[in-house]
């Protein structure tokens, strides 16, 4: 590099760009920024397959409540169940990390359920369909410049009502 640093008046010193990321890393970062990373999907699968992961002995006792900073949060109905789960915590941790294919959790934290719904019993929410759009009575009477931002926005709004009722459903 030359003796003089490159400088931009508007932004200060010009920094060198980092080497491009591999596509897999860029896609993972992009998905995680939108809450859809592979680890979250793997956690979702863990909650759905909790009974299979825990087996017939632990599944009725241990209920998944979530995770926080490497901790697996497990719930039990009462204090006697929590005492039994205290002794089973290493086995729970081993089974869950084996399912996750990595050391995802480093400790199990036990809680009383107190009426909380465990994650393995949560059902997927169904999004209701959008209501049918009704065309306003005096729509389309404005004369705006079609090249202006307001005119383009108005044209897009008009196109919302151009679909026949049969296609909209």
Tab-separated table of C-alpha atoms in Angstrom:
chain	number	residue	atom	x	y	z
A	1	UNK	CA	0.000	0.000	0.000
A	2	UNK	CA	1.231	3.452	-0.699
A	3	UNK	CA	2.544	5.765	1.950
A	4	UNK	CA	-0.587	7.900	1.837
A	5	UNK	CA	-3.921	6.578	2.997
A	6	UNK	CA	-6.829	6.777	0.614
A	7	UNK	CA	-9.424	9.219	1.851
A	8	UNK	CA	-12.949	10.152	0.839
A	9	UNK	CA	-14.183	13.562	1.901
A	10	UNK	CA	-17.737	12.388	2.396
A	11	UNK	CA	-17.074	9.219	4.414
A	12	UNK	CA	-13.579	9.483	5.858
A	13	UNK	CA	-10.927	6.793	5.314
A	14	UNK	CA	-11.731	4.209	2.676
A	15	UNK	CA	-11.725	0.748	4.175
A	16	UNK	CA	-10.784	-2.327	2.213
A	17	UNK	CA	-13.605	-4.697	1.474
A	18	UNK	CA	-13.437	-8.109	3.120
A	19	UNK	CA	-13.150	-11.228	1.002
A	20	UNK	CA	-16.523	-12.408	-0.300
A	21	UNK	CA	-18.362	-14.923	1.872
A	22	UNK	CA	-19.221	-18.380	0.606
A	23	UNK	CA	-22.842	-18.591	-0.510
A	24	UNK	CA	-23.786	-20.992	2.292
A	25	UNK	CA	-22.538	-18.572	4.965
A	26	UNK	CA	-24.219	-15.592	3.323
A	27	UNK	CA	-27.515	-17.461	3.040
A	28	UNK	CA	-27.329	-18.624	6.658
A	29	UNK	CA	-26.648	-15.063	7.814
A	30	UNK	CA	-29.497	-13.720	5.694
A	31	UNK	CA	-31.958	-16.314	7.000
A	32	UNK	CA	-30.897	-15.802	10.601
A	33	UNK	CA	-31.400	-12.049	10.271
A	34	UNK	CA	-35.004	-12.828	9.368
A	35	UNK	CA	-35.476	-15.340	12.172
A	36	UNK	CA	-35.297	-18.379	9.898
A	37	UNK	CA	-31.893	-19.883	10.550
A	38	UNK	CA	-31.182	-23.591	10.440
A	39	UNK	CA	-30.705	-23.799	14.212
A	40	UNK	CA	-34.194	-22.395	14.818
A	41	UNK	CA	-35.642	-24.953	12.411
A	42	UNK	CA	-33.723	-27.695	14.215
A	43	UNK	CA	-35.111	-26.468	17.557
A	44	UNK	CA	-38.615	-26.566	16.115
A	45	UNK	CA	-38.030	-30.183	15.127
A	46	UNK	CA	-36.781	-30.934	18.638
A	47	UNK	CA	-39.979	-29.606	20.200
A	48	UNK	CA	-42.136	-31.552	17.745
A	49	UNK	CA	-40.206	-34.812	18.319
A	50	UNK	CA	-39.727	-34.400	22.066
A	51	UNK	CA	-41.459	-37.680	23.000
A	52	UNK	CA	-39.277	-39.626	20.571
A	53	UNK	CA	-36.076	-37.920	21.791
A	54	UNK	CA	-36.830	-38.459	25.495
A	55	UNK	CA	-38.155	-42.002	25.175
A	56	UNK	CA	-41.059	-43.607	27.025
A	57	UNK	CA	-39.494	-43.193	30.493
A	58	UNK	CA	-38.642	-39.466	30.439
A	59	UNK	CA	-41.250	-38.082	28.023
A	60	UNK	CA	-44.165	-38.122	30.510
A	61	UNK	CA	-42.052	-36.394	33.177
A	62	UNK	CA	-39.957	-33.823	31.277
A	63	UNK	CA	-41.733	-31.129	29.279
A	64	UNK	CA	-39.828	-28.673	27.049
A	65	UNK	CA	-40.280	-25.013	27.975
A	66	UNK	CA	-37.655	-23.403	25.720
A	67	UNK	CA	-34.019	-22.357	25.750
A	68	UNK	CA	-31.904	-19.408	26.798
A	69	UNK	CA	-28.164	-18.820	26.375
A	70	UNK	CA	-27.219	-22.485	26.025
A	71	UNK	CA	-29.654	-23.617	28.711
A	72	UNK	CA	-32.393	-26.125	27.978
A	73	UNK	CA	-35.477	-25.190	29.994
A	74	UNK	CA	-37.421	-28.270	31.087
A	75	UNK	CA	-40.592	-28.294	33.166
A	76	UNK	CA	-42.208	-30.766	35.508
A	77	UNK	CA	-45.635	-31.020	37.124
A	78	UNK	CA	-44.501	-31.026	40.765
A	79	UNK	CA	-41.497	-31.063	43.062
A	80	UNK	CA	-41.213	-34.854	43.105
A	81	UNK	CA	-40.962	-34.928	39.305
A	82	UNK	CA	-38.342	-32.162	39.390
A	83	UNK	CA	-36.320	-34.197	41.893
A	84	UNK	CA	-36.348	-37.176	39.529
A	85	UNK	CA	-35.437	-34.928	36.602
A	86	UNK	CA	-32.463	-33.590	38.553
A	87	UNK	CA	-30.927	-37.052	38.408
A	88	UNK	CA	-31.920	-37.477	34.748
A	89	UNK	CA	-30.524	-34.081	33.637
A	90	UNK	CA	-27.256	-35.493	32.185
A	91	UNK	CA	-29.213	-38.051	30.156
A	92	UNK	CA	-31.657	-35.364	28.927
A	93	UNK	CA	-28.738	-33.166	27.878
A	94	UNK	CA	-27.046	-36.048	26.072
A	95	UNK	CA	-30.217	-37.061	24.193
A	96	UNK	CA	-31.060	-33.502	23.132
A	97	UNK	CA	-27.529	-32.683	21.946
A	98	UNK	CA	-27.438	-35.981	20.028
A	99	UNK	CA	-30.682	-34.991	18.282
A	100	UNK	CA	-29.269	-31.548	17.487
A	101	UNK	CA	-26.055	-33.110	16.049
A	102	UNK	CA	-23.947	-30.616	17.991
A	103	UNK	CA	-23.353	-29.522	21.592
A	104	UNK	CA	-26.197	-27.014	21.395
A	105	UNK	CA	-26.989	-26.930	25.139
A	106	UNK	CA	-24.534	-27.037	28.016
A	107	UNK	CA	-26.937	-27.333	30.940
A	108	UNK	CA	-30.519	-28.290	31.807
A	109	UNK	CA	-32.530	-25.906	33.961
A	110	UNK	CA	-35.638	-27.295	35.660
A	111	UNK	CA	-38.847	-25.353	36.382
A	112	UNK	CA	-42.314	-26.065	37.640
A	113	UNK	CA	-44.918	-25.867	34.884
A	114	UNK	CA	-47.460	-23.759	36.851
A	115	UNK	CA	-49.971	-24.124	34.002
A	116	UNK	CA	-47.510	-23.217	31.233
A	117	UNK	CA	-48.044	-24.974	27.919
A	118	UNK	CA	-45.015	-27.083	26.985
A	119	UNK	CA	-43.591	-26.494	23.520
A	120	UNK	CA	-44.291	-30.051	22.394
A	121	UNK	CA	-48.025	-29.433	22.909
A	122	UNK	CA	-48.206	-26.083	21.089
A	123	UNK	CA	-50.079	-26.290	17.808
A	124	UNK	CA	-49.236	-24.262	14.729
A	125	UNK	CA	-51.370	-21.164	14.391
A	126	UNK	CA	-53.552	-20.935	11.331
A	127	UNK	CA	-53.530	-17.565	9.631
A	128	UNK	CA	-57.059	-16.574	8.638
A	129	UNK	CA	-57.613	-15.647	4.985
A	130	UNK	CA	-57.615	-11.981	4.051
A	131	UNK	CA	-61.041	-10.360	3.865
A	132	UNK	CA	-62.550	-9.769	0.444
A	133	UNK	CA	-61.734	-6.304	-0.907
A	134	UNK	CA	-64.744	-4.214	-1.865
A	135	UNK	CA	-64.256	-1.648	-4.600
A	136	UNK	CA	-64.866	1.920	-3.417
A	137	UNK	CA	-67.747	3.570	-5.314
A	138	UNK	CA	-65.806	6.459	-6.960
A	139	UNK	CA	-62.482	4.766	-7.624
A	140	UNK	CA	-60.329	5.851	-10.576
A	141	UNK	CA	-61.471	9.446	-10.911
A	142	UNK	CA	-58.121	11.082	-10.145
A	143	UNK	CA	-55.933	12.310	-12.957
A	144	UNK	CA	-52.350	12.136	-11.748
A	145	UNK	CA	-49.113	12.120	-13.689
A	146	UNK	CA	-48.427	8.370	-14.202
A	147	UNK	CA	-44.650	8.989	-13.975
A	148	UNK	CA	-44.789	10.687	-10.571
A	149	UNK	CA	-44.389	8.611	-7.404
A	150	UNK	CA	-47.925	9.493	-6.320
A	151	UNK	CA	-49.314	8.525	-9.719
A	152	UNK	CA	-47.490	5.164	-9.682
A	153	UNK	CA	-48.780	4.482	-6.184
A	154	UNK	CA	-52.339	5.326	-7.254
A	155	UNK	CA	-52.056	3.033	-10.284
A	156	UNK	CA	-50.884	0.192	-8.036
A	157	UNK	CA	-53.851	0.850	-5.751
A	158	UNK	CA	-56.213	0.691	-8.721
A	159	UNK	CA	-54.701	-2.640	-9.787
A	160	UNK	CA	-55.700	-4.113	-6.420
A	161	UNK	CA	-59.326	-3.927	-7.537
A	162	UNK	CA	-58.841	-5.034	-11.156
A	163	UNK	CA	-58.957	-8.778	-10.376
A	164	UNK	CA	-62.332	-10.431	-10.882
A	165	UNK	CA	-63.954	-11.729	-7.670
A	166	UNK	CA	-63.470	-15.385	-8.740
A	167	UNK	CA	-59.650	-15.015	-9.044
A	168	UNK	CA	-59.250	-13.208	-5.734
A	169	UNK	CA	-60.284	-16.241	-3.668
